Amino acid sequence: AVAQAPSGDISEIEPFEFRIVPPWYRSPWILNMRWPAAAVLLALLIWLYMRARVWRLEGERKRLATKVRQRTQALVAANRKLKQMAEIDELTGIANRRSLDQYLRQQIAQCHAGERPLALALIDLDQFKPYNDRHGHLAGDRMLRDIANCLASGFDVPDALVARFGGDEFAAVLPGLDVDDAAELAERVR
C-alpha cells in the first residue's frame, strides 16, 4: 500500500492486520449453546408451568376434601336427626311405634334362636280421654311425657325397650324375662 504525506513525500506503508473480536454473546461457543440453552429454558418453563398446575390442583383438592368433609358431617347430622325423627316419638321422647315393631321383630328372632324368654307388656292409660278433655291437651301431653319417663325408668332392665304404642297406649319389650318376672316388674311399675 502506498501513502502520500502532506509534504508530498510518497512512502510505502506496511499493511497492518487486525482482527475484530465479536462481543461475548456472539462468540462461537455461545452461538453453539443457544439451541441447547433454549431447550433447557423451554423445559424449565414447562416444568414450572406443570408444577404451578400441580400446586393449584393440590390446593383445589384440599379445598374440595374440606368441603366434602364438612358436607359429610352435615349429612351425618341430618341422617341422625332423620333417624331420630323416624324412631322417637316427638311428644314423649321415647321410641315410637315403628321402632317398637322393628325391635320386637329383632328380639323375637334373637330370643327364639337363643331359646330365651321374651315378654311384652302393653300399658293402656285408663280415663285418659276424660282427663285430657277436662284439663286440656297441654295437660294431657304433659301427663303422657311424665308417664313415658316413669315407664322408661321403671322398665330399666337390660335390652328393654319402652315405646309409645298409640295415643295413650305404651308397650315394653322385655327380652330375657319370663312371664312371672315380667308380671312382677309390670306390677311394680304400675
Short mmCIF file of C-alpha atoms in Angstrom, two decimals:
data_model
loop_
_atom_site.label_atom_id
_atom_site.label_comp_id
_atom_site.label_asym_id
_atom_site.label_seq_id
_atom_site.Cartn_x
_atom_site.Cartn_y
_atom_site.Cartn_z
CA ALA A 1 0.00 0.00 0.00
CA VAL A 2 1.24 3.48 -0.82
CA ALA A 3 0.64 6.65 1.16
CA GLN A 4 1.41 10.31 0.40
CA ALA A 5 2.33 12.68 3.17
CA PRO A 6 1.12 16.35 3.16
CA SER A 7 4.63 17.39 2.14
CA GLY A 8 4.26 15.32 -1.00
CA ASP A 9 6.56 12.50 0.02
CA ILE A 10 5.34 9.11 -1.00
CA SER A 11 6.08 6.26 1.27
CA GLU A 12 5.17 2.73 1.28
CA ILE A 13 3.11 1.58 4.24
CA GLU A 14 3.39 -1.83 5.57
CA PRO A 15 0.00 -3.48 5.69
CA PHE A 16 -1.49 -3.73 9.19
CA GLU A 17 -3.51 -6.74 10.10
CA PHE A 18 -6.18 -6.66 12.77
CA ARG A 19 -8.96 -8.89 13.86
CA ILE A 20 -12.37 -7.79 15.16
CA VAL A 21 -13.31 -9.72 18.27
CA PRO A 22 -17.08 -10.23 18.48
CA PRO A 23 -18.89 -9.40 21.72
CA TRP A 24 -19.23 -12.32 24.15
CA TYR A 25 -22.79 -13.06 23.17
CA ARG A 26 -21.70 -13.59 19.56
CA SER A 27 -18.77 -15.84 20.37
CA PRO A 28 -18.86 -19.25 18.66
CA TRP A 29 -19.28 -21.26 21.88
CA ILE A 30 -22.28 -19.11 22.87
CA LEU A 31 -23.76 -19.42 19.40
CA ASN A 32 -23.29 -23.19 19.62
CA MET A 33 -25.04 -23.25 23.02
CA ARG A 34 -28.13 -21.25 22.03
CA TRP A 35 -30.24 -24.25 20.96
CA PRO A 36 -29.42 -26.44 23.96
CA ALA A 37 -29.93 -23.40 26.24
CA ALA A 38 -33.27 -22.67 24.56
CA ALA A 39 -34.26 -26.32 25.03
CA VAL A 40 -33.27 -26.20 28.73
CA LEU A 41 -35.13 -22.92 29.19
CA LEU A 42 -38.19 -24.34 27.46
CA ALA A 43 -38.01 -27.47 29.62
CA LEU A 44 -37.70 -25.29 32.75
CA LEU A 45 -40.70 -23.21 31.71
CA ILE A 46 -42.74 -26.36 31.03
CA TRP A 47 -41.69 -27.81 34.40
CA LEU A 48 -42.64 -24.56 36.19
CA TYR A 49 -45.98 -24.49 34.39
CA MET A 50 -46.70 -28.10 35.33
CA ARG A 51 -45.54 -27.51 38.92
CA ALA A 52 -47.84 -24.48 39.18
CA ARG A 53 -50.74 -26.59 37.88
CA VAL A 54 -49.96 -29.36 40.37
CA TRP A 55 -49.80 -26.83 43.23
CA ARG A 56 -53.09 -25.29 42.11
CA LEU A 57 -54.73 -28.71 41.74
CA GLU A 58 -53.39 -29.80 45.12
CA GLY A 59 -54.85 -26.68 46.72
CA GLU A 60 -58.15 -27.33 44.95
CA ARG A 61 -58.10 -30.97 46.09
CA LYS A 62 -57.54 -29.89 49.70
CA ARG A 63 -60.32 -27.32 49.45
CA LEU A 64 -62.68 -29.90 47.98
CA ALA A 65 -61.70 -32.50 50.59
CA THR A 66 -62.50 -29.99 53.33
CA LYS A 67 -65.82 -29.19 51.68
CA VAL A 68 -66.64 -32.91 51.31
CA ARG A 69 -65.75 -33.50 54.97
CA GLN A 70 -68.00 -30.61 56.05
CA ARG A 71 -70.86 -31.78 53.85
CA THR A 72 -70.43 -35.36 55.10
CA GLN A 73 -70.61 -34.17 58.70
CA ALA A 74 -73.73 -32.18 57.87
CA LEU A 75 -75.27 -35.23 56.18
CA VAL A 76 -74.40 -37.47 59.13
CA ALA A 77 -76.04 -34.98 61.49
CA ALA A 78 -79.09 -34.70 59.22
CA ASN A 79 -79.35 -38.50 58.95
CA ARG A 80 -79.06 -38.82 62.73
CA LYS A 81 -81.85 -36.27 63.13
CA LEU A 82 -83.98 -38.02 60.50
CA LYS A 83 -83.40 -41.38 62.16
CA GLN A 84 -84.35 -39.90 65.50
CA MET A 85 -87.44 -38.34 63.96
CA ALA A 86 -88.34 -41.70 62.41
CA GLU A 87 -87.74 -43.73 65.59
CA ILE A 88 -88.55 -41.41 68.51
CA ASP A 89 -92.00 -40.26 69.49
CA GLU A 90 -91.86 -36.47 69.32
CA LEU A 91 -94.21 -35.86 72.24
CA THR A 92 -92.87 -38.33 74.80
CA GLY A 93 -89.23 -38.67 73.70
CA ILE A 94 -89.32 -42.49 73.86
CA ALA A 95 -89.37 -44.98 70.98
CA ASN A 96 -92.30 -44.76 68.58
CA ARG A 97 -94.46 -47.50 67.09
CA ARG A 98 -92.12 -48.03 64.15
CA SER A 99 -89.16 -48.59 66.48
CA LEU A 100 -91.28 -50.89 68.62
CA ASP A 101 -92.26 -53.06 65.65
CA GLN A 102 -88.69 -53.27 64.36
CA TYR A 103 -87.20 -54.02 67.80
CA LEU A 104 -89.89 -56.59 68.61
CA ARG A 105 -89.22 -58.48 65.34
CA GLN A 106 -85.49 -58.43 66.06
CA GLN A 107 -85.91 -59.66 69.66
CA ILE A 108 -88.36 -62.40 68.67
CA ALA A 109 -85.75 -63.77 66.25
CA GLN A 110 -82.88 -63.46 68.75
CA CYS A 111 -84.79 -64.93 71.69
CA HIS A 112 -86.11 -67.76 69.54
CA ALA A 113 -82.60 -68.58 68.28
CA GLY A 114 -81.10 -68.34 71.77
CA GLU A 115 -84.08 -70.10 73.42
CA ARG A 116 -84.52 -67.17 75.81
CA PRO A 117 -87.87 -65.95 77.08
CA LEU A 118 -89.37 -62.71 75.76
CA ALA A 119 -92.11 -60.70 77.45
CA LEU A 120 -94.20 -57.87 76.10
CA ALA A 121 -96.07 -55.55 78.45
CA LEU A 122 -98.88 -53.45 76.99
CA ILE A 123 -99.90 -50.41 79.04
CA ASP A 124 -103.15 -48.53 78.48
CA LEU A 125 -103.98 -45.39 80.46
CA ASP A 126 -107.48 -45.64 81.92
CA GLN A 127 -109.61 -42.49 81.90
CA PHE A 128 -107.08 -40.53 79.86
CA LYS A 129 -109.63 -39.06 77.42
CA PRO A 130 -111.82 -37.54 80.15
CA TYR A 131 -108.67 -36.15 81.85
CA ASN A 132 -107.50 -34.68 78.54
CA ASP A 133 -110.95 -33.19 77.85
CA ARG A 134 -111.27 -31.73 81.36
CA HIS A 135 -107.75 -30.30 81.77
CA GLY A 136 -106.84 -29.59 78.13
CA HIS A 137 -104.47 -31.08 75.63
CA LEU A 138 -101.38 -29.41 77.07
CA ALA A 139 -102.03 -31.02 80.45
CA GLY A 140 -102.67 -34.34 78.68
CA ASP A 141 -99.39 -34.01 76.77
CA ARG A 142 -97.55 -33.25 79.99
CA MET A 143 -99.09 -36.34 81.60
CA LEU A 144 -98.07 -38.53 78.63
CA ARG A 145 -94.47 -37.28 78.93
CA ASP A 146 -94.45 -37.93 82.69
CA ILE A 147 -95.85 -41.43 82.26
CA ALA A 148 -93.34 -42.17 79.46
CA ASN A 149 -90.47 -41.12 81.76
CA CYS A 150 -91.90 -43.23 84.59
CA LEU A 151 -92.23 -46.28 82.32
CA ALA A 152 -88.71 -45.82 80.88
CA SER A 153 -87.16 -45.65 84.35
CA GLY A 154 -89.40 -48.44 85.73
CA PHE A 155 -88.68 -50.94 82.96
CA ASP A 156 -84.96 -50.24 83.18
CA VAL A 157 -83.72 -53.79 82.62
CA PRO A 158 -81.04 -54.93 80.12
CA ASP A 159 -82.16 -54.76 76.45
CA ALA A 160 -85.65 -53.49 77.37
CA LEU A 161 -87.41 -51.03 75.06
CA VAL A 162 -90.28 -48.82 76.15
CA ALA A 163 -92.26 -47.30 73.30
CA ARG A 164 -95.42 -45.35 72.66
CA PHE A 165 -97.81 -47.78 71.02
CA GLY A 166 -100.59 -45.34 70.20
CA GLY A 167 -102.39 -42.30 71.66
CA ASP A 168 -102.50 -43.28 75.35
CA GLU A 169 -101.02 -46.76 74.97
CA PHE A 170 -97.45 -47.84 75.67
CA ALA A 171 -95.52 -51.09 75.30
CA ALA A 172 -92.41 -52.53 76.91
CA VAL A 173 -90.37 -55.25 75.18
CA LEU A 174 -88.58 -57.27 77.88
CA PRO A 175 -86.13 -59.81 76.43
CA GLY A 176 -84.84 -62.40 78.86
CA LEU A 177 -87.79 -62.10 81.28
CA ASP A 178 -90.27 -64.91 81.65
CA VAL A 179 -93.95 -64.27 82.26
CA ASP A 180 -93.67 -64.30 86.07
CA ASP A 181 -90.71 -61.88 86.20
CA ALA A 182 -92.35 -59.61 83.60
CA ALA A 183 -95.67 -59.59 85.54
CA GLU A 184 -93.86 -58.76 88.78
CA LEU A 185 -91.93 -55.93 87.14
CA ALA A 186 -95.04 -54.56 85.41
CA GLU A 187 -96.95 -54.58 88.71
CA ARG A 188 -94.10 -52.70 90.40
CA VAL A 189 -94.09 -50.10 87.61
CA ARG A 190 -97.87 -49.75 87.81
#
